[in-house]
XYZ file of C-alpha atoms in Angstrom:
396
model
C 0.000 0.000 0.000
C 1.091 3.578 -0.709
C -0.561 6.512 1.011
C 0.068 10.271 0.839
C 1.355 12.127 3.890
C 0.291 15.695 3.149
C 1.349 18.293 5.686
C -1.665 19.725 7.495
C -2.777 22.980 5.903
C -1.006 22.185 2.617
C -3.813 20.121 1.084
C -4.284 22.664 -1.751
C -0.562 23.350 -2.107
C 0.754 19.840 -2.820
C -0.663 18.934 -6.207
C 1.008 15.672 -7.027
C 3.900 13.446 -6.051
C 5.845 11.165 -8.365
C 8.264 8.457 -7.273
C 10.907 7.596 -9.906
C 13.385 4.750 -10.147
C 16.900 6.073 -10.742
C 19.733 4.561 -12.723
C 21.721 1.932 -10.850
C 24.855 3.926 -11.748
C 23.667 7.018 -9.864
C 26.511 8.733 -8.037
C 25.795 8.532 -4.307
C 27.315 11.988 -3.791
C 24.053 13.605 -4.941
C 21.941 11.811 -2.337
C 20.248 13.588 0.530
C 19.755 16.988 -1.079
C 16.678 18.498 -2.661
C 16.687 20.688 -5.770
C 14.210 22.665 -7.809
C 12.932 20.320 -10.518
C 14.585 20.752 -13.947
C 16.461 23.842 -12.783
C 19.965 24.281 -14.310
C 21.431 23.713 -10.837
C 19.730 20.313 -10.512
C 22.353 17.534 -10.739
C 22.473 15.862 -14.154
C 22.282 12.533 -12.335
C 18.658 13.324 -11.449
C 17.800 13.143 -15.152
C 18.515 9.394 -15.034
C 15.487 9.024 -12.742
C 12.856 8.464 -15.437
C 10.954 5.278 -14.607
C 7.771 5.986 -12.636
C 7.355 3.677 -9.637
C 4.259 5.350 -8.243
C 2.161 8.464 -8.838
C -0.214 10.315 -6.534
C -2.305 13.381 -7.406
C -4.457 15.824 -5.451
C -7.800 14.418 -4.301
C -6.488 10.860 -4.316
C -6.326 8.678 -1.243
C -4.016 5.793 -0.466
C -3.641 3.003 -3.022
C -3.830 -0.663 -2.052
C -2.492 -3.296 -4.421
C -4.595 -6.413 -5.132
C -3.798 -9.451 -2.933
C -1.833 -11.207 -5.705
C 0.283 -8.172 -6.725
C 2.891 -6.078 -4.934
C 5.488 -3.381 -5.495
C 8.758 -5.297 -5.292
C 11.573 -3.974 -3.097
C 15.062 -5.355 -2.603
C 15.754 -7.559 -5.639
C 18.326 -6.911 -8.378
C 15.552 -5.667 -10.682
C 14.257 -3.160 -8.126
C 15.437 0.436 -7.709
C 18.490 1.014 -5.573
C 17.760 4.748 -5.567
C 14.475 6.606 -5.971
C 13.712 10.273 -6.564
C 10.572 11.861 -5.149
C 9.280 14.758 -7.249
C 6.691 17.034 -5.625
C 4.673 19.489 -7.738
C 3.286 22.497 -5.868
C 0.379 24.720 -6.874
C 1.018 28.217 -5.487
C -0.891 30.643 -7.765
C -0.668 33.496 -5.251
C 3.142 33.151 -5.116
C 3.131 32.994 -1.324
C 6.739 33.106 -0.107
C 8.420 31.317 2.778
C 6.417 28.084 2.597
C 8.203 25.002 3.934
C 6.649 21.628 3.184
C 7.307 18.184 4.609
C 4.795 16.116 2.623
C 5.665 12.712 1.216
C 4.558 9.119 0.755
C 4.283 6.209 3.181
C 4.912 2.730 1.760
C 3.529 -0.308 3.611
C 5.493 -3.483 2.972
C 5.210 -7.145 3.881
C 7.865 -9.885 4.060
C 5.308 -12.279 2.537
C 6.140 -12.278 -1.175
C 3.135 -11.848 -3.447
C 2.653 -13.811 -6.656
C 3.367 -10.994 -9.124
C 5.538 -7.886 -9.231
C 3.689 -4.747 -10.324
C 4.942 -2.396 -13.017
C 3.956 1.077 -14.252
C 3.702 2.187 -17.891
C 3.401 5.879 -18.676
C 1.310 6.166 -21.850
C -0.109 9.079 -23.810
C 1.413 12.233 -25.279
C 5.093 12.930 -24.801
C 5.282 16.168 -22.799
C 6.458 18.628 -25.445
C 5.677 21.913 -27.204
C 4.728 19.741 -30.184
C 1.521 19.115 -28.218
C -0.408 22.376 -28.467
C -3.998 23.644 -28.303
C -5.263 26.808 -30.039
C -6.992 29.525 -27.972
C -10.756 30.049 -27.817
C -11.675 26.421 -28.505
C -14.874 25.064 -26.854
C -13.438 21.591 -27.463
C -10.119 20.321 -28.766
C -9.062 16.674 -28.809
C -5.486 15.426 -28.394
C -4.395 11.801 -28.687
C -1.298 10.050 -27.387
C -0.504 6.635 -28.846
C 1.045 3.614 -27.201
C 1.590 2.036 -30.600
C 1.368 -1.561 -31.699
C 5.012 -1.323 -32.802
C 6.158 -0.537 -29.257
C 3.910 -3.129 -27.605
C 4.848 -5.778 -30.162
C 8.559 -5.367 -29.508
C 8.449 -4.983 -25.726
C 5.806 -7.627 -24.995
C 7.002 -9.980 -27.728
C 10.482 -10.007 -26.227
C 9.452 -10.466 -22.598
C 5.789 -11.382 -22.245
C 4.128 -12.828 -25.384
C 1.175 -13.971 -23.229
C 0.482 -10.330 -22.369
C 0.337 -8.191 -19.247
C -2.663 -7.572 -16.990
C -3.712 -3.998 -16.167
C -5.527 -3.602 -12.825
C -5.588 0.186 -12.277
C -5.211 3.407 -14.287
C -4.499 7.043 -13.371
C -5.628 9.582 -15.995
C -3.835 12.928 -15.988
C -4.281 16.341 -17.620
C -4.136 19.947 -16.385
C -6.531 22.900 -16.059
C -7.860 22.867 -19.634
C -8.731 19.163 -19.396
C -12.442 18.272 -19.506
C -12.491 14.530 -20.257
C -9.981 11.688 -20.719
C -10.492 8.246 -22.214
C -8.107 5.305 -22.483
C -9.030 3.449 -25.690
C -7.846 -0.118 -26.343
C -7.539 -1.793 -29.754
C -6.859 -5.501 -30.331
C -6.264 -6.786 -33.873
C -7.717 -3.526 -35.160
C -10.967 -3.903 -33.232
C -11.817 -1.456 -30.453
C -12.447 -3.016 -27.057
C -14.357 -1.520 -24.142
C -12.749 1.606 -22.726
C -9.866 0.677 -20.470
C -10.569 3.693 -18.257
C -12.367 7.019 -18.607
C -13.305 10.212 -16.801
C -15.949 12.209 -18.658
C -16.038 14.906 -15.962
C -12.326 15.415 -15.424
C -11.436 17.619 -12.453
C -7.831 18.785 -12.161
C -8.194 18.918 -8.378
C -9.485 15.371 -7.993
C -7.263 12.725 -9.526
C -6.803 9.156 -8.357
C -6.201 5.646 -9.637
C -9.244 3.857 -11.006
C -9.371 0.189 -10.016
C -10.594 -1.820 -12.995
C -13.645 -3.992 -12.281
C -12.020 -6.685 -14.398
C -8.307 -6.882 -15.165
C -7.543 -6.140 -18.825
C -4.973 -8.158 -20.786
C -2.732 -6.183 -23.161
C -1.132 -8.315 -25.886
C 1.667 -7.814 -28.431
C 0.230 -5.859 -31.370
C -2.423 -4.072 -29.301
C -2.723 -0.295 -29.542
C -3.640 2.108 -26.725
C -4.844 5.686 -27.210
C -5.038 8.261 -24.434
C -7.732 10.652 -25.699
C -7.925 14.042 -23.974
C -10.629 16.682 -24.446
C -9.820 20.313 -23.632
C -11.549 23.676 -23.483
C -9.588 26.894 -24.035
C -12.495 29.335 -24.432
C -11.019 31.524 -21.677
C -7.539 31.713 -23.232
C -6.219 34.185 -25.811
C -2.902 32.463 -26.532
C -1.787 28.953 -27.428
C -1.694 26.327 -24.694
C 1.522 24.308 -24.805
C 2.408 20.854 -23.585
C 4.592 21.240 -20.512
C 5.076 20.821 -16.785
C 3.313 23.961 -15.547
C -0.317 23.973 -14.420
C -1.098 26.412 -17.255
C 0.584 24.046 -19.727
C -1.086 20.777 -20.628
C -0.514 17.051 -20.456
C -2.370 13.990 -21.751
C -1.138 10.951 -19.857
C -2.268 7.596 -18.499
C -0.393 5.636 -15.853
C -1.115 1.912 -16.165
C -0.538 -0.347 -13.153
C -0.067 -3.904 -14.361
C 1.619 -7.272 -13.793
C 3.876 -9.134 -14.332
C 6.491 -6.396 -14.614
C 8.363 -6.084 -17.907
C 11.105 -3.790 -19.160
C 8.789 -1.099 -20.532
C 8.354 2.150 -18.669
C 7.100 4.613 -21.297
C 4.927 3.995 -24.347
C 3.943 7.351 -25.822
C 3.980 9.501 -28.963
C 4.160 13.036 -30.291
C 2.697 14.294 -33.617
C 4.903 15.347 -36.521
C 5.951 18.997 -36.222
C 6.427 20.050 -39.854
C 2.786 19.513 -40.808
C 1.769 21.710 -37.874
C 4.016 24.453 -39.232
C 2.678 24.034 -42.774
C -0.841 24.589 -41.436
C -0.019 28.163 -40.395
C 1.825 28.812 -43.664
C 5.465 28.181 -42.681
C 7.588 27.138 -45.686
C 11.192 26.933 -44.426
C 12.965 26.609 -41.079
C 16.610 26.687 -40.026
C 18.666 25.808 -36.976
C 21.048 28.594 -35.950
C 24.649 27.685 -35.154
C 24.315 29.343 -31.771
C 20.947 28.552 -30.317
C 19.877 31.054 -27.676
C 16.263 30.558 -26.653
C 15.362 29.348 -30.145
C 14.107 25.866 -29.295
C 14.420 23.960 -31.487
C 14.669 26.089 -34.646
C 13.794 29.444 -36.224
C 11.546 30.122 -39.206
C 13.157 31.253 -42.465
C 10.059 31.951 -44.570
C 7.514 33.354 -45.267
C 8.311 36.943 -44.369
C 5.657 37.406 -41.662
C 7.274 34.634 -39.579
C 10.923 35.280 -40.452
C 13.289 34.601 -37.501
C 10.391 33.725 -35.212
C 10.418 30.615 -33.049
C 7.801 27.905 -33.404
C 5.897 29.174 -30.350
C 5.957 32.821 -31.476
C 4.702 31.904 -34.943
C 1.856 29.785 -33.603
C 0.818 32.624 -31.291
C 1.020 35.156 -34.144
C -1.332 33.105 -36.340
C -4.910 34.452 -36.183
C -6.843 31.537 -34.704
C -10.603 31.296 -35.185
C -12.872 28.478 -34.069
C -13.075 27.156 -37.627
C -9.280 27.319 -38.035
C -8.912 25.516 -34.704
C -11.301 22.752 -35.793
C -9.422 22.301 -39.078
C -6.129 22.197 -37.187
C -7.533 19.621 -34.764
C -8.672 17.425 -37.644
C -5.181 17.645 -39.149
C -3.268 16.886 -35.952
C -5.300 13.743 -35.236
C -4.284 12.314 -38.623
C -0.580 13.188 -38.502
C 2.158 10.540 -38.309
C 3.475 10.224 -34.768
C 6.972 9.869 -33.389
C 7.096 6.749 -31.211
C 8.480 6.849 -27.657
C 9.263 3.347 -26.377
C 11.524 3.372 -23.310
C 13.012 0.736 -21.039
C 13.891 1.194 -17.404
C 17.367 2.391 -16.476
C 17.337 5.063 -19.230
C 17.511 2.538 -22.090
C 15.316 2.369 -25.188
C 13.677 -0.255 -27.356
C 14.900 -0.342 -30.960
C 11.793 1.305 -32.380
C 12.288 4.401 -30.193
C 12.023 7.477 -32.435
C 10.468 5.732 -35.411
C 7.490 7.278 -37.205
C 4.149 5.460 -37.268
C 0.711 6.225 -38.626
C -2.141 6.362 -36.098
C -4.842 3.742 -36.687
C -8.086 4.632 -38.416
C -10.628 4.947 -35.610
C -14.141 6.199 -35.092
C -14.369 9.766 -33.834
C -15.955 10.841 -31.648
C -15.880 7.741 -29.490
C -19.199 5.910 -29.655
C -20.208 4.370 -26.349
C -21.570 0.840 -26.465
C -25.382 0.689 -26.223
C -26.899 -0.565 -22.977
C -27.966 -4.176 -23.506
C -29.827 -6.589 -21.257
C -28.825 -10.192 -20.733
C -30.881 -13.004 -19.287
C -28.629 -12.906 -16.243
C -29.791 -9.353 -15.524
C -33.299 -10.637 -14.783
C -35.942 -8.420 -13.249
C -33.496 -5.596 -12.560
C -33.023 -5.076 -16.279
C -36.803 -5.257 -16.894
C -37.331 -2.619 -14.220
C -34.758 -0.377 -15.921
C -36.563 -0.683 -19.251
C -39.897 0.025 -17.548
C -38.510 3.157 -15.929
C -37.031 4.326 -19.228
C -40.417 3.728 -20.896
C -42.352 5.534 -18.187
C -39.958 8.491 -18.304
C -40.992 9.200 -21.890
C -44.783 9.016 -21.339
C -46.714 12.316 -21.226
C -48.115 13.268 -17.836
C -51.728 12.825 -18.950
C -51.059 9.247 -20.045
C -49.243 8.490 -16.806
C -52.233 9.801 -14.852
C -54.611 7.586 -16.851
C -52.408 4.600 -16.040
C -52.439 5.443 -12.331
C -48.702 6.178 -12.297
C -48.986 9.621 -10.730
C -49.523 9.939 -6.998
């Protein structure tokens, strides 16, 4: 079991906590000191801590593993060092706050049958994930591709892995998230979903039935956003005002796959706003990752400046959304200990899927019995006019 220990009075300050496995070659000299995340003064060794061991987010309670699964500690395959990353939400910029929040792990010497693993799926956190301003709805998709799952599962677990819980994650613009599952090209029931996503209430969803993921399957993290209150582009990133589209899958038995994600092709995004040529300056100073050469109205602008300069309308945003969902994606397929599967960085086409997602119709089986009949009766009654209901003696 893992439970949050949030310092009293800081319940709205501590937004989420991530526990990462670090490289076994981590230099012990960096241990015992905290640093601002991703700050230039943060030790480079911290960047080797990439494999998520556990994730907690605001609103969530403690998480208890199923009786047959546990988080393994102490074997050669387990982390020797972990890094705890705490994200704070301090919109008023209150100074002088000191926090002592963390996580409590409950362990048992009685070994459970399976070791649990975590796969981070969805959209690679990057500026290549972006959402135009003023959009009532915009859909982003992150792909855990069949190429990645075929290689990783085929090499280590051809019989598949079993997912038992999922954490869905976005930021303030998020309105709904769905984890879609495809097997042999056919869509299965949603793996997990939250149609009323609340940034301030995020927790793992226990699956009613464990779901088997097989080599060749394809997973899509589908995120719906609203940016009607924003006048500038929303960018993928770590800040609360940036966006993410991620799913954390808890599964067993553990394999050597920690990240299965994607990011859409960048050049087609640039072509949409009229960019023709780009160049990479010899000395890059705040020009990530390139500057625009032509046309004239974008000359020497960065990607972000050009996208913000473009005059976005709702219709332009809808056309852009339609384009982005069809673009080839760059595959992210990472092992633990900062290694990569061979298909890391390859380009793949997203599968042809039905959009928007069509929920399965409610059906009744013989096993449902009278409860199902009652449901149908209530649905029937709900559509009768009041006068008819009175004639039938249904109004009291």
